[in-house]
Amino acid sequence: QVQLVESGGGLVQAGGSLRLSCAASGRIFSINHMAWYRQAPGKQRELVARITQTTGTNYADSVKGRFTISRDNAKNAVYLQMNSLKPEDTAVYYCNADIQTTAWGNRVMYWGQGTQVTVSS
């Protein structure tokens, strides 16, 4: 089984910073892209940032220049450094990973349980 476990959420004032971490564990052959999504109350889940196996990245327009995604392949981990946080960044943040558990197996999308980020004005 594969698990994604997030950490690092919390309450911060506008303009502050937080760093989210997510580690994958279990039977893992390879991890392709990794990503962070978020879902605010009453809104659909949206992509925040994605990083490929070769560290290519893309970001939602709303976070460009403020958030940075990175990964540590040796630790099967992905991070999201969030700076200059705004109240509109308040949401539950979910880690996502495209994982192949065996050399012959299919790629499957896995999700973490989510971590709350609250930005006060």
Coordinates of N, CA, C and O in Angstrom, one line a residue, residues 21-112:
S21 N 5.0 19.9 3.7 CA 5.8 18.7 3.3 C 4.9 17.6 3.1 O 3.8 17.5 3.7
C22 N 5.3 16.7 2.2 CA 4.5 15.5 1.9 C 5.5 14.4 1.6 O 6.3 14.5 0.8
A23 N 5.3 13.3 2.3 CA 6.2 12.1 2.1 C 5.4 10.9 1.7 O 4.4 10.6 2.3
A24 N 5.9 10.2 0.7 CA 5.2 9.0 0.2 C 5.9 7.8 0.8 O 7.1 7.8 0.9
S25 N 5.1 6.8 1.2 CA 5.7 5.6 1.8 C 5.0 4.4 1.3 O 3.8 4.5 0.9
G26 N 5.6 3.2 1.5 CA 5.0 2.0 1.0 C 5.7 1.4 -0.2 O 6.9 1.7 -0.4
R27 N 5.0 0.6 -0.9 CA 5.6 -0.1 -2.1 C 5.6 0.9 -3.2 O 4.6 1.2 -3.9
I28 N 6.8 1.4 -3.5 CA 7.0 2.4 -4.6 C 8.1 2.0 -5.5 O 9.2 1.8 -5.1
F29 N 7.8 1.9 -6.8 CA 8.8 1.6 -7.8 C 9.3 3.0 -8.4 O 10.5 3.2 -8.5
S30 N 8.4 3.8 -8.7 CA 8.8 5.1 -9.2 C 7.7 6.1 -8.9 O 6.5 5.8 -8.9
I31 N 8.1 7.4 -8.8 CA 7.1 8.5 -8.7 C 7.3 9.4 -9.8 O 8.4 9.9 -10.1
N32 N 6.2 9.6 -10.6 CA 6.3 10.5 -11.7 C 6.1 11.9 -11.2 O 6.8 12.4 -10.4
H33 N 5.0 12.6 -11.6 CA 4.8 13.9 -11.1 C 4.3 13.9 -9.7 O 3.7 13.0 -9.3
M34 N 4.6 15.0 -9.0 CA 4.0 15.2 -7.7 C 3.4 16.6 -7.7 O 3.9 17.5 -8.5
A35 N 2.4 16.9 -6.9 CA 1.7 18.1 -7.0 C 1.0 18.5 -5.7 O 0.9 17.6 -4.8
W36 N 0.7 19.7 -5.6 CA -0.2 20.2 -4.5 C -1.4 20.8 -5.1 O -1.4 21.6 -6.0
Y37 N -2.6 20.4 -4.5 CA -3.9 21.0 -4.8 C -4.4 21.7 -3.5 O -3.9 21.4 -2.4
R38 N -5.4 22.5 -3.7 CA -6.1 23.1 -2.6 C -7.6 23.2 -2.8 O -8.0 23.3 -4.0
Q39 N -8.3 23.2 -1.7 CA -9.8 23.3 -1.8 C -10.2 24.2 -0.7 O -10.1 23.9 0.5
A40 N -10.8 25.3 -1.1 CA -11.4 26.3 -0.2 C -12.9 25.9 0.0 O -13.5 25.3 -0.8
P41 N -13.5 26.3 1.1 CA -14.9 26.0 1.4 C -15.8 26.5 0.3 O -15.7 27.7 -0.2
G42 N -16.6 25.6 -0.2 CA -17.5 26.0 -1.3 C -16.9 26.1 -2.7 O -17.6 26.5 -3.6
K43 N -15.7 25.7 -2.8 CA -15.0 25.8 -4.1 C -14.5 24.5 -4.5 O -14.3 23.6 -3.7
Q44 N -14.2 24.3 -5.8 CA -13.7 23.1 -6.3 C -12.2 23.0 -6.0 O -11.5 24.0 -5.8
R45 N -11.7 21.8 -5.9 CA -10.3 21.6 -5.7 C -9.5 22.1 -7.0 O -9.9 21.8 -8.1
E46 N -8.4 22.8 -6.7 CA -7.7 23.4 -7.8 C -6.2 23.0 -7.7 O -5.7 22.9 -6.6
L47 N -5.5 23.0 -8.8 CA -4.1 22.7 -8.8 C -3.3 24.0 -8.4 O -3.6 25.1 -8.9
V48 N -2.4 23.8 -7.5 CA -1.6 24.9 -7.0 C -0.2 24.9 -7.7 O 0.2 25.9 -8.3
A49 N 0.4 23.7 -7.7 CA 1.7 23.6 -8.3 C 2.0 22.1 -8.6 O 1.5 21.2 -7.9
R50 N 2.8 21.8 -9.7 CA 3.1 20.5 -10.0 C 4.6 20.5 -10.4 O 5.1 21.4 -10.9
I51 N 5.2 19.3 -10.1 CA 6.6 19.2 -10.4 C 6.8 17.8 -11.0 O 6.3 16.8 -10.5
T52 N 7.5 17.7 -12.1 CA 7.8 16.5 -12.8 C 8.9 15.7 -12.2 O 9.7 16.2 -11.3
Q53 N 9.2 14.5 -12.7 CA 10.3 13.7 -12.2 C 11.6 14.4 -12.5 O 12.6 14.2 -11.7
T54 N 11.7 15.2 -13.5 CA 12.9 15.9 -13.9 C 12.9 17.3 -13.4 O 13.6 18.1 -13.9
T55 N 12.0 17.6 -12.4 CA 11.9 18.9 -11.7 C 11.4 20.0 -12.6 O 11.6 21.2 -12.3
G56 N 10.7 19.7 -13.7 CA 10.0 20.8 -14.4 C 8.8 21.2 -13.5 O 8.2 20.3 -12.9
T57 N 8.5 22.5 -13.5 CA 7.4 22.9 -12.6 C 6.4 23.7 -13.4 O 6.7 24.3 -14.4
N58 N 5.2 23.8 -12.8 CA 4.2 24.7 -13.3 C 3.3 25.1 -12.1 O 3.2 24.3 -11.2
Y59 N 2.8 26.3 -12.2 CA 2.1 26.9 -11.0 C 0.7 27.6 -11.5 O 0.6 28.0 -12.6
A60 N -0.2 27.6 -10.6 CA -1.4 28.4 -10.8 C -1.0 29.9 -10.9 O -0.1 30.3 -10.2
D61 N -1.7 30.6 -11.7 CA -1.3 32.0 -11.9 C -1.4 32.8 -10.5 O -0.7 33.7 -10.3
S62 N -2.4 32.3 -9.7 CA -2.6 33.0 -8.4 C -1.4 32.9 -7.4 O -1.4 33.7 -6.5
V63 N -0.5 31.9 -7.6 CA 0.5 31.7 -6.7 C 1.9 32.0 -7.3 O 2.9 31.9 -6.6
K64 N 2.0 32.2 -8.6 CA 3.3 32.5 -9.2 C 4.0 33.6 -8.6 O 3.5 34.6 -8.3
G65 N 5.3 33.3 -8.3 CA 6.2 34.3 -7.7 C 6.1 34.3 -6.1 O 6.9 35.0 -5.5
R66 N 5.1 33.6 -5.6 CA 5.0 33.5 -4.1 C 5.2 32.1 -3.6 O 5.8 31.9 -2.5
F67 N 4.8 31.1 -4.4 CA 5.0 29.7 -3.9 C 6.1 29.0 -4.7 O 6.3 29.3 -5.9
T68 N 6.8 28.1 -4.1 CA 7.8 27.3 -4.8 C 7.6 25.8 -4.4 O 7.6 25.5 -3.2
I69 N 7.5 25.0 -5.5 CA 7.4 23.6 -5.2 C 8.8 22.9 -5.5 O 9.5 23.4 -6.4
S70 N 9.1 21.9 -4.7 CA 10.4 21.2 -4.9 C 10.2 19.8 -4.4 O 9.1 19.4 -3.8
R71 N 11.1 18.9 -4.8 CA 11.0 17.5 -4.4 C 12.3 16.9 -4.0 O 13.4 17.4 -4.5
D72 N 12.3 15.9 -3.2 CA 13.5 15.2 -2.9 C 13.2 13.7 -3.3 O 12.5 13.0 -2.5
N73 N 13.8 13.3 -4.4 CA 13.5 11.9 -4.9 C 14.0 10.9 -3.9 O 13.4 9.8 -3.9
A74 N 15.1 11.1 -3.3 CA 15.7 10.1 -2.3 C 14.7 9.9 -1.2 O 14.7 8.8 -0.6
K75 N 13.9 10.9 -0.8 CA 13.0 10.7 0.3 C 11.6 10.6 -0.1 O 10.7 10.5 0.7
N76 N 11.3 10.5 -1.4 CA 10.0 10.4 -2.0 C 9.1 11.5 -1.4 O 8.0 11.3 -1.0
A77 N 9.6 12.7 -1.4 CA 9.0 13.8 -0.7 C 8.8 15.0 -1.7 O 9.6 15.2 -2.6
V78 N 7.8 15.8 -1.4 CA 7.5 17.0 -2.2 C 7.2 18.1 -1.1 O 6.7 17.8 -0.1
Y79 N 7.6 19.3 -1.5 CA 7.5 20.4 -0.5 C 6.8 21.6 -1.3 O 6.9 21.7 -2.5
L80 N 6.2 22.5 -0.5 CA 5.6 23.7 -1.0 C 6.0 24.8 -0.1 O 5.4 24.9 1.0
Q81 N 6.9 25.7 -0.5 CA 7.2 26.9 0.2 C 6.2 28.0 -0.2 O 6.2 28.3 -1.3
M82 N 5.5 28.5 0.8 CA 4.5 29.5 0.5 C 4.9 30.8 1.2 O 5.0 30.8 2.5
N83 N 5.2 31.8 0.5 CA 5.5 33.1 1.0 C 4.5 34.1 0.6 O 3.6 33.9 -0.3
S84 N 4.5 35.3 1.3 CA 3.6 36.4 1.0 C 2.2 35.9 1.0 O 1.4 36.2 0.1
L85 N 1.8 35.1 2.0 CA 0.5 34.5 2.0 C -0.6 35.5 2.1 O -0.5 36.6 2.8
K86 N -1.7 35.2 1.5 CA -2.9 36.1 1.5 C -4.1 35.3 2.1 O -4.1 34.1 2.0
P87 N -5.1 36.0 2.6 CA -6.3 35.4 3.1 C -6.9 34.4 2.1 O -7.5 33.4 2.4
E88 N -6.9 34.8 0.8 CA -7.5 33.9 -0.2 C -6.7 32.6 -0.5 O -7.1 31.8 -1.2
D89 N -5.5 32.5 0.2 CA -4.8 31.2 0.1 C -5.4 30.2 1.1 O -5.0 29.0 1.1
T90 N -6.3 30.6 2.0 CA -6.9 29.8 3.0 C -7.6 28.6 2.3 O -8.4 28.8 1.5
A91 N -7.2 27.4 2.7 CA -7.8 26.2 2.1 C -7.2 25.0 2.7 O -6.2 25.1 3.5
V92 N -7.8 23.8 2.4 CA -7.1 22.6 2.7 C -6.2 22.2 1.6 O -6.7 22.2 0.4
Y93 N -5.0 21.9 1.9 CA -4.0 21.6 0.8 C -3.7 20.1 0.8 O -3.5 19.5 1.8
Y94 N -3.8 19.6 -0.4 CA -3.6 18.1 -0.6 C -2.4 17.8 -1.5 O -2.2 18.5 -2.5
C95 N -1.7 16.9 -1.0 CA -0.5 16.3 -1.8 C -1.1 15.3 -2.8 O -2.0 14.5 -2.4
N96 N -0.5 15.3 -3.9 CA -0.9 14.3 -5.0 C 0.4 13.8 -5.6 O 1.3 14.5 -5.9
A97 N 0.3 12.5 -5.9 CA 1.5 11.9 -6.6 C 1.1 10.8 -7.6 O 0.1 10.0 -7.3
D98 N 1.7 10.7 -8.7 CA 1.5 9.7 -9.7 C 2.6 8.6 -9.5 O 3.7 8.8 -9.8
I99 N 2.1 7.5 -9.0 CA 3.1 6.5 -8.5 C 2.9 5.1 -9.2 O 1.8 4.7 -9.5
Q100 N 4.0 4.5 -9.5 CA 4.0 3.2 -10.1 C 4.6 2.3 -9.0 O 5.7 2.5 -8.5
T101 N 3.8 1.3 -8.6 CA 4.3 0.5 -7.5 C 5.2 -0.7 -7.8 O 5.9 -1.2 -7.0
T102 N 5.1 -1.1 -9.1 CA 6.0 -2.2 -9.6 C 6.5 -1.8 -11.0 O 5.9 -1.0 -11.6
A103 N 7.5 -2.5 -11.4 CA 8.0 -2.2 -12.8 C 7.0 -2.5 -13.9 O 7.1 -1.9 -14.9
W104 N 6.1 -3.4 -13.6 CA 5.2 -3.8 -14.6 C 3.8 -3.3 -14.4 O 2.8 -3.5 -15.1
G105 N 3.6 -2.5 -13.3 CA 2.3 -2.1 -12.9 C 1.9 -0.8 -13.5 O 2.7 -0.1 -14.2
N106 N 0.6 -0.5 -13.3 CA 0.1 0.8 -13.9 C 0.4 2.0 -12.9 O 0.8 1.8 -11.8
R107 N 0.4 3.1 -13.5 CA 0.5 4.3 -12.7 C -0.8 4.7 -12.0 O -1.8 4.7 -12.7
V108 N -0.7 5.0 -10.8 CA -2.0 5.3 -10.0 C -1.8 6.7 -9.3 O -0.7 7.0 -8.8
M109 N -2.8 7.5 -9.3 CA -2.8 8.7 -8.6 C -3.2 8.5 -7.1 O -4.2 7.9 -6.8
Y110 N -2.3 9.0 -6.2 CA -2.6 8.9 -4.8 C -2.7 10.3 -4.2 O -2.2 11.3 -4.7
W111 N -3.5 10.4 -3.1 CA -3.8 11.7 -2.5 C -3.4 11.5 -1.0 O -3.6 10.5 -0.3
G112 N -3.0 12.7 -0.4 CA -2.8 12.7 1.0 C -4.1 13.1 1.7 O -5.2 13.3 1.0

